[in-house]
Amino acid sequence: MVTQNKRLIGIVLTVVGLLLIPLIAMQFTSEVDWDLRDFVIMGILLLGTGLAAELVLRKVKNTESRLVLIGLILLALFLIWAELAVGIFGTPFAGS
């Protein structure tokens, strides 16, 4: 149980660390221009990905199945991220 809680803490700290990168970059350059909505959306996306991967690690026992499912989760993360950033699919959610 302690190991599982450490992984959850690690997931949350990793999300916070990744969100600090654009926050710090905004202090030094005007090219990074995130607002609160961007931080919330990316936080939800990263935390959701981390928690989904944790769920797979806890529930799926077969190593091959774990790898495939976590690979699909990461693929979904990257596709959603790319769509929100540059609009590769042309949905209404695409960035400008």
Short mmCIF file of N, CA, C and O in Angstrom, two decimals:
data_model
loop_
_atom_site.label_atom_id
_atom_site.label_comp_id
_atom_site.label_asym_id
_atom_site.label_seq_id
_atom_site.Cartn_x
_atom_site.Cartn_y
_atom_site.Cartn_z
N MET A 1 0.82 -1.20 0.00
CA MET A 1 0.00 0.00 0.00
C MET A 1 0.86 1.25 0.00
O MET A 1 0.53 2.23 -0.64
N VAL A 2 1.96 1.24 0.70
CA VAL A 2 2.82 2.41 0.78
C VAL A 2 3.42 2.71 -0.59
O VAL A 2 3.50 3.88 -1.01
N THR A 3 3.79 1.67 -1.35
CA THR A 3 4.37 1.87 -2.68
C THR A 3 3.35 2.51 -3.61
O THR A 3 3.69 3.39 -4.40
N GLN A 4 2.09 2.08 -3.52
CA GLN A 4 1.06 2.65 -4.38
C GLN A 4 0.83 4.12 -4.06
O GLN A 4 0.65 4.95 -4.96
N ASN A 5 0.85 4.47 -2.78
CA ASN A 5 0.66 5.87 -2.40
C ASN A 5 1.86 6.71 -2.85
O ASN A 5 1.70 7.87 -3.22
N LYS A 6 3.05 6.15 -2.80
CA LYS A 6 4.23 6.87 -3.28
C LYS A 6 4.12 7.14 -4.77
O LYS A 6 4.53 8.20 -5.24
N ARG A 7 3.59 6.18 -5.52
CA ARG A 7 3.41 6.40 -6.96
C ARG A 7 2.40 7.51 -7.21
O ARG A 7 2.59 8.33 -8.11
N LEU A 8 1.32 7.55 -6.44
CA LEU A 8 0.32 8.61 -6.62
C LEU A 8 0.93 9.97 -6.30
O LEU A 8 0.69 10.95 -7.01
N ILE A 9 1.71 10.05 -5.24
CA ILE A 9 2.39 11.30 -4.90
C ILE A 9 3.36 11.67 -6.02
O ILE A 9 3.46 12.84 -6.41
N GLY A 10 4.05 10.68 -6.55
CA GLY A 10 4.97 10.92 -7.67
C GLY A 10 4.25 11.45 -8.90
O GLY A 10 4.76 12.34 -9.58
N ILE A 11 3.07 10.92 -9.18
CA ILE A 11 2.29 11.39 -10.33
C ILE A 11 1.91 12.86 -10.14
O ILE A 11 2.08 13.68 -11.03
N VAL A 12 1.40 13.19 -8.97
CA VAL A 12 0.97 14.57 -8.70
C VAL A 12 2.17 15.52 -8.76
O VAL A 12 2.08 16.61 -9.36
N LEU A 13 3.29 15.13 -8.16
CA LEU A 13 4.48 15.99 -8.19
C LEU A 13 5.02 16.15 -9.60
O LEU A 13 5.50 17.23 -9.97
N THR A 14 4.93 15.11 -10.41
CA THR A 14 5.37 15.21 -11.81
C THR A 14 4.49 16.18 -12.58
O THR A 14 4.99 16.99 -13.36
N VAL A 15 3.18 16.10 -12.38
CA VAL A 15 2.26 17.03 -13.05
C VAL A 15 2.57 18.47 -12.64
O VAL A 15 2.65 19.36 -13.49
N VAL A 16 2.76 18.69 -11.36
CA VAL A 16 3.08 20.04 -10.88
C VAL A 16 4.40 20.50 -11.49
O VAL A 16 4.53 21.64 -11.95
N GLY A 17 5.40 19.63 -11.51
CA GLY A 17 6.70 19.98 -12.10
C GLY A 17 6.60 20.33 -13.57
O GLY A 17 7.22 21.29 -14.04
N LEU A 18 5.81 19.56 -14.31
CA LEU A 18 5.64 19.85 -15.74
C LEU A 18 4.89 21.16 -15.96
O LEU A 18 5.18 21.90 -16.91
N LEU A 19 3.94 21.47 -15.09
CA LEU A 19 3.20 22.72 -15.24
C LEU A 19 4.03 23.93 -14.81
O LEU A 19 3.74 25.06 -15.20
N LEU A 20 5.06 23.70 -14.01
CA LEU A 20 5.94 24.80 -13.63
C LEU A 20 6.80 25.27 -14.80
O LEU A 20 7.23 26.43 -14.83
N ILE A 21 7.05 24.40 -15.76
CA ILE A 21 7.90 24.77 -16.90
C ILE A 21 7.32 25.95 -17.67
O ILE A 21 8.00 26.96 -17.86
N PRO A 22 6.05 25.89 -18.14
CA PRO A 22 5.52 27.07 -18.84
C PRO A 22 5.33 28.27 -17.91
O PRO A 22 5.46 29.41 -18.34
N LEU A 23 5.03 28.02 -16.63
CA LEU A 23 4.87 29.12 -15.69
C LEU A 23 6.17 29.90 -15.54
O LEU A 23 6.18 31.13 -15.57
N ILE A 24 7.27 29.20 -15.42
CA ILE A 24 8.58 29.86 -15.30
C ILE A 24 8.96 30.51 -16.63
O ILE A 24 9.47 31.63 -16.67
N ALA A 25 8.70 29.82 -17.74
CA ALA A 25 9.03 30.37 -19.05
C ALA A 25 8.29 31.67 -19.32
O ALA A 25 8.82 32.58 -19.97
N MET A 26 7.07 31.78 -18.80
CA MET A 26 6.29 33.01 -19.00
C MET A 26 6.94 34.21 -18.33
O MET A 26 6.70 35.35 -18.75
N GLN A 27 7.78 33.97 -17.34
CA GLN A 27 8.44 35.07 -16.64
C GLN A 27 9.60 35.65 -17.44
O GLN A 27 10.03 36.77 -17.19
N PHE A 28 10.10 34.88 -18.41
CA PHE A 28 11.29 35.29 -19.14
C PHE A 28 11.05 35.62 -20.61
O PHE A 28 11.90 36.24 -21.24
N THR A 29 9.94 35.18 -21.16
CA THR A 29 9.68 35.43 -22.57
C THR A 29 8.19 35.67 -22.80
O THR A 29 7.35 35.15 -22.07
N SER A 30 7.90 36.43 -23.82
CA SER A 30 6.49 36.66 -24.16
C SER A 30 5.98 35.62 -25.16
O SER A 30 4.81 35.64 -25.52
N GLU A 31 6.83 34.72 -25.60
CA GLU A 31 6.42 33.69 -26.55
C GLU A 31 5.58 32.60 -25.90
O GLU A 31 4.84 31.90 -26.57
N VAL A 32 5.74 32.42 -24.60
CA VAL A 32 4.89 31.49 -23.86
C VAL A 32 3.80 32.32 -23.23
O VAL A 32 4.05 33.16 -22.37
N ASP A 33 2.56 32.10 -23.67
CA ASP A 33 1.45 32.93 -23.22
C ASP A 33 0.28 32.03 -22.81
O ASP A 33 -0.68 31.86 -23.55
N TRP A 34 0.39 31.44 -21.65
CA TRP A 34 -0.67 30.58 -21.12
C TRP A 34 -1.54 31.40 -20.18
O TRP A 34 -1.06 32.27 -19.45
N ASP A 35 -2.84 31.10 -20.17
CA ASP A 35 -3.72 31.68 -19.17
C ASP A 35 -4.17 30.56 -18.22
O ASP A 35 -3.73 29.41 -18.34
N LEU A 36 -5.02 30.89 -17.28
CA LEU A 36 -5.45 29.91 -16.29
C LEU A 36 -6.11 28.70 -16.94
O LEU A 36 -5.90 27.55 -16.52
N ARG A 37 -6.88 28.94 -18.00
CA ARG A 37 -7.57 27.85 -18.70
C ARG A 37 -6.57 26.84 -19.26
O ARG A 37 -6.78 25.63 -19.18
N ASP A 38 -5.47 27.33 -19.82
CA ASP A 38 -4.45 26.44 -20.37
C ASP A 38 -3.84 25.56 -19.28
O ASP A 38 -3.63 24.36 -19.48
N PHE A 39 -3.56 26.16 -18.13
CA PHE A 39 -2.98 25.39 -17.03
C PHE A 39 -3.97 24.35 -16.50
O PHE A 39 -3.59 23.21 -16.21
N VAL A 40 -5.24 24.71 -16.41
CA VAL A 40 -6.25 23.78 -15.92
C VAL A 40 -6.42 22.61 -16.90
O VAL A 40 -6.43 21.44 -16.49
N ILE A 41 -6.53 22.91 -18.18
CA ILE A 41 -6.71 21.86 -19.18
C ILE A 41 -5.51 20.93 -19.21
O ILE A 41 -5.66 19.70 -19.22
N MET A 42 -4.31 21.48 -19.22
CA MET A 42 -3.12 20.63 -19.26
C MET A 42 -2.97 19.85 -17.96
O MET A 42 -2.55 18.69 -17.98
N GLY A 43 -3.33 20.45 -16.83
CA GLY A 43 -3.29 19.73 -15.56
C GLY A 43 -4.24 18.54 -15.56
O GLY A 43 -3.87 17.44 -15.12
N ILE A 44 -5.45 18.75 -16.06
CA ILE A 44 -6.42 17.66 -16.15
C ILE A 44 -5.92 16.58 -17.09
O ILE A 44 -6.01 15.38 -16.79
N LEU A 45 -5.37 16.98 -18.22
CA LEU A 45 -4.88 16.02 -19.20
C LEU A 45 -3.72 15.20 -18.64
O LEU A 45 -3.71 13.96 -18.75
N LEU A 46 -2.76 15.85 -18.00
CA LEU A 46 -1.61 15.14 -17.45
C LEU A 46 -2.00 14.27 -16.25
O LEU A 46 -1.58 13.11 -16.15
N LEU A 47 -2.81 14.80 -15.36
CA LEU A 47 -3.23 14.03 -14.19
C LEU A 47 -4.10 12.84 -14.61
O LEU A 47 -3.94 11.74 -14.08
N GLY A 48 -4.98 13.07 -15.55
CA GLY A 48 -5.81 11.97 -16.05
C GLY A 48 -4.99 10.86 -16.68
O GLY A 48 -5.25 9.67 -16.48
N THR A 49 -3.96 11.25 -17.43
CA THR A 49 -3.08 10.27 -18.04
C THR A 49 -2.32 9.48 -16.98
O THR A 49 -2.24 8.25 -17.04
N GLY A 50 -1.78 10.19 -16.00
CA GLY A 50 -1.05 9.53 -14.93
C GLY A 50 -1.92 8.58 -14.12
O GLY A 50 -1.52 7.46 -13.80
N LEU A 51 -3.13 9.01 -13.80
CA LEU A 51 -4.03 8.17 -13.03
C LEU A 51 -4.53 6.98 -13.84
O LEU A 51 -4.70 5.89 -13.29
N ALA A 52 -4.74 7.16 -15.13
CA ALA A 52 -5.13 6.04 -15.98
C ALA A 52 -4.00 5.00 -16.06
O ALA A 52 -4.25 3.80 -15.99
N ALA A 53 -2.78 5.47 -16.19
CA ALA A 53 -1.64 4.55 -16.21
C ALA A 53 -1.51 3.83 -14.87
O ALA A 53 -1.22 2.63 -14.82
N GLU A 54 -1.73 4.52 -13.78
CA GLU A 54 -1.69 3.91 -12.45
C GLU A 54 -2.77 2.84 -12.31
O GLU A 54 -2.54 1.77 -11.75
N LEU A 55 -3.95 3.13 -12.83
CA LEU A 55 -5.03 2.15 -12.79
C LEU A 55 -4.64 0.88 -13.56
O LEU A 55 -4.87 -0.23 -13.09
N VAL A 56 -4.05 1.06 -14.72
CA VAL A 56 -3.60 -0.09 -15.51
C VAL A 56 -2.55 -0.88 -14.74
O VAL A 56 -2.59 -2.11 -14.68
N LEU A 57 -1.60 -0.18 -14.12
CA LEU A 57 -0.55 -0.87 -13.36
C LEU A 57 -1.12 -1.64 -12.18
O LEU A 57 -0.62 -2.71 -11.83
N ARG A 58 -2.18 -1.12 -11.58
CA ARG A 58 -2.76 -1.81 -10.42
C ARG A 58 -3.65 -2.98 -10.81
O ARG A 58 -3.68 -3.99 -10.12
N LYS A 59 -4.39 -2.85 -11.91
CA LYS A 59 -5.43 -3.84 -12.23
C LYS A 59 -4.99 -4.91 -13.23
O LYS A 59 -5.50 -6.02 -13.18
N VAL A 60 -4.10 -4.58 -14.14
CA VAL A 60 -3.72 -5.52 -15.20
C VAL A 60 -2.45 -6.25 -14.77
O VAL A 60 -1.45 -5.61 -14.45
N LYS A 61 -2.50 -7.57 -14.78
CA LYS A 61 -1.36 -8.36 -14.32
C LYS A 61 -0.42 -8.76 -15.44
O LYS A 61 0.78 -8.90 -15.23
N ASN A 62 -0.93 -8.95 -16.64
CA ASN A 62 -0.11 -9.38 -17.78
C ASN A 62 0.75 -8.22 -18.27
O ASN A 62 0.25 -7.14 -18.59
N THR A 63 2.07 -8.45 -18.36
CA THR A 63 3.00 -7.38 -18.74
C THR A 63 2.74 -6.86 -20.15
O THR A 63 2.79 -5.66 -20.38
N GLU A 64 2.46 -7.76 -21.09
CA GLU A 64 2.19 -7.33 -22.46
C GLU A 64 0.95 -6.45 -22.52
O GLU A 64 0.93 -5.43 -23.21
N SER A 65 -0.08 -6.85 -21.82
CA SER A 65 -1.32 -6.06 -21.80
C SER A 65 -1.08 -4.69 -21.17
O SER A 65 -1.61 -3.68 -21.64
N ARG A 66 -0.28 -4.67 -20.11
CA ARG A 66 0.06 -3.39 -19.47
C ARG A 66 0.74 -2.46 -20.47
O ARG A 66 0.38 -1.29 -20.56
N LEU A 67 1.73 -2.99 -21.17
CA LEU A 67 2.46 -2.16 -22.13
C LEU A 67 1.55 -1.63 -23.24
O LEU A 67 1.64 -0.46 -23.62
N VAL A 68 0.68 -2.48 -23.75
CA VAL A 68 -0.23 -2.06 -24.82
C VAL A 68 -1.19 -0.99 -24.32
O VAL A 68 -1.38 0.05 -24.97
N LEU A 69 -1.78 -1.21 -23.15
CA LEU A 69 -2.75 -0.25 -22.62
C LEU A 69 -2.10 1.09 -22.27
O LEU A 69 -2.64 2.15 -22.58
N ILE A 70 -0.93 1.05 -21.65
CA ILE A 70 -0.25 2.30 -21.33
C ILE A 70 0.21 3.00 -22.62
O ILE A 70 0.15 4.23 -22.70
N GLY A 71 0.61 2.24 -23.62
CA GLY A 71 0.95 2.83 -24.92
C GLY A 71 -0.25 3.54 -25.54
O GLY A 71 -0.12 4.64 -26.09
N LEU A 72 -1.43 2.93 -25.45
CA LEU A 72 -2.65 3.55 -25.97
C LEU A 72 -3.01 4.82 -25.19
O LEU A 72 -3.44 5.81 -25.77
N ILE A 73 -2.82 4.77 -23.88
CA ILE A 73 -3.08 5.95 -23.05
C ILE A 73 -2.15 7.09 -23.46
O ILE A 73 -2.57 8.24 -23.62
N LEU A 74 -0.86 6.79 -23.65
CA LEU A 74 0.10 7.82 -24.06
C LEU A 74 -0.20 8.33 -25.46
O LEU A 74 -0.05 9.53 -25.73
N LEU A 75 -0.61 7.44 -26.35
CA LEU A 75 -0.99 7.87 -27.71
C LEU A 75 -2.17 8.85 -27.64
O LEU A 75 -2.16 9.89 -28.32
N ALA A 76 -3.16 8.54 -26.81
CA ALA A 76 -4.30 9.44 -26.65
C ALA A 76 -3.85 10.79 -26.10
O ALA A 76 -4.29 11.84 -26.56
N LEU A 77 -2.93 10.78 -25.12
CA LEU A 77 -2.40 12.02 -24.56
C LEU A 77 -1.76 12.86 -25.66
O LEU A 77 -2.06 14.05 -25.79
N PHE A 78 -0.88 12.26 -26.45
CA PHE A 78 -0.18 13.01 -27.48
C PHE A 78 -1.11 13.52 -28.58
O PHE A 78 -0.94 14.63 -29.08
N LEU A 79 -2.11 12.73 -28.96
CA LEU A 79 -3.05 13.18 -29.99
C LEU A 79 -3.92 14.34 -29.48
O LEU A 79 -4.14 15.31 -30.20
N ILE A 80 -4.39 14.24 -28.26
CA ILE A 80 -5.19 15.33 -27.69
C ILE A 80 -4.34 16.58 -27.53
O ILE A 80 -4.77 17.69 -27.85
N TRP A 81 -3.11 16.40 -27.05
CA TRP A 81 -2.19 17.53 -26.87
C TRP A 81 -1.92 18.21 -28.21
O TRP A 81 -1.97 19.44 -28.33
N ALA A 82 -1.65 17.44 -29.25
CA ALA A 82 -1.37 18.01 -30.57
C ALA A 82 -2.60 18.73 -31.12
O ALA A 82 -2.49 19.80 -31.73
N GLU A 83 -3.78 18.16 -30.89
CA GLU A 83 -5.00 18.80 -31.37
C GLU A 83 -5.22 20.13 -30.67
O GLU A 83 -5.56 21.14 -31.30
N LEU A 84 -5.03 20.15 -29.36
CA LEU A 84 -5.22 21.39 -28.62
C LEU A 84 -4.17 22.43 -28.98
O LEU A 84 -4.44 23.63 -28.97
N ALA A 85 -2.96 21.99 -29.30
CA ALA A 85 -1.88 22.92 -29.59
C ALA A 85 -1.97 23.50 -31.00
O ALA A 85 -1.86 24.72 -31.18
N VAL A 86 -2.13 22.65 -32.00
CA VAL A 86 -2.05 23.14 -33.38
C VAL A 86 -3.23 22.73 -34.25
O VAL A 86 -3.32 23.16 -35.39
N GLY A 87 -4.12 21.90 -33.75
CA GLY A 87 -5.30 21.54 -34.52
C GLY A 87 -5.03 20.61 -35.69
O GLY A 87 -5.42 20.90 -36.81
N ILE A 88 -4.39 19.47 -35.43
CA ILE A 88 -4.06 18.56 -36.53
C ILE A 88 -5.29 17.90 -37.14
O ILE A 88 -5.26 17.44 -38.27
N PHE A 89 -6.39 17.85 -36.39
CA PHE A 89 -7.60 17.23 -36.92
C PHE A 89 -8.66 18.25 -37.32
O PHE A 89 -9.66 17.91 -37.91
N GLY A 90 -8.47 19.50 -36.95
CA GLY A 90 -9.39 20.56 -37.34
C GLY A 90 -10.69 20.59 -36.55
O GLY A 90 -11.71 21.06 -37.04
N THR A 91 -10.68 20.13 -35.30
CA THR A 91 -11.88 20.21 -34.48
C THR A 91 -12.04 21.61 -33.91
O THR A 91 -11.11 22.42 -33.94
N PRO A 92 -13.21 21.93 -33.38
CA PRO A 92 -13.42 23.26 -32.78
C PRO A 92 -12.56 23.50 -31.54
O PRO A 92 -12.45 24.64 -31.09
N PHE A 93 -11.97 22.47 -30.97
CA PHE A 93 -11.15 22.62 -29.77
C PHE A 93 -9.73 23.03 -30.09
O PHE A 93 -8.94 23.27 -29.19
N ALA A 94 -9.37 23.10 -31.37
CA ALA A 94 -8.00 23.37 -31.77
C ALA A 94 -7.56 24.77 -31.35
O ALA A 94 -8.35 25.70 -31.27
N GLY A 95 -6.25 24.88 -31.08
CA GLY A 95 -5.69 26.18 -30.73
C GLY A 95 -5.62 27.09 -31.94
O GLY A 95 -5.81 26.67 -33.08
N SER A 96 -5.33 28.32 -31.70
CA SER A 96 -5.29 29.27 -32.81
C SER A 96 -3.92 29.30 -33.46
O SER A 96 -2.92 29.04 -32.87
#
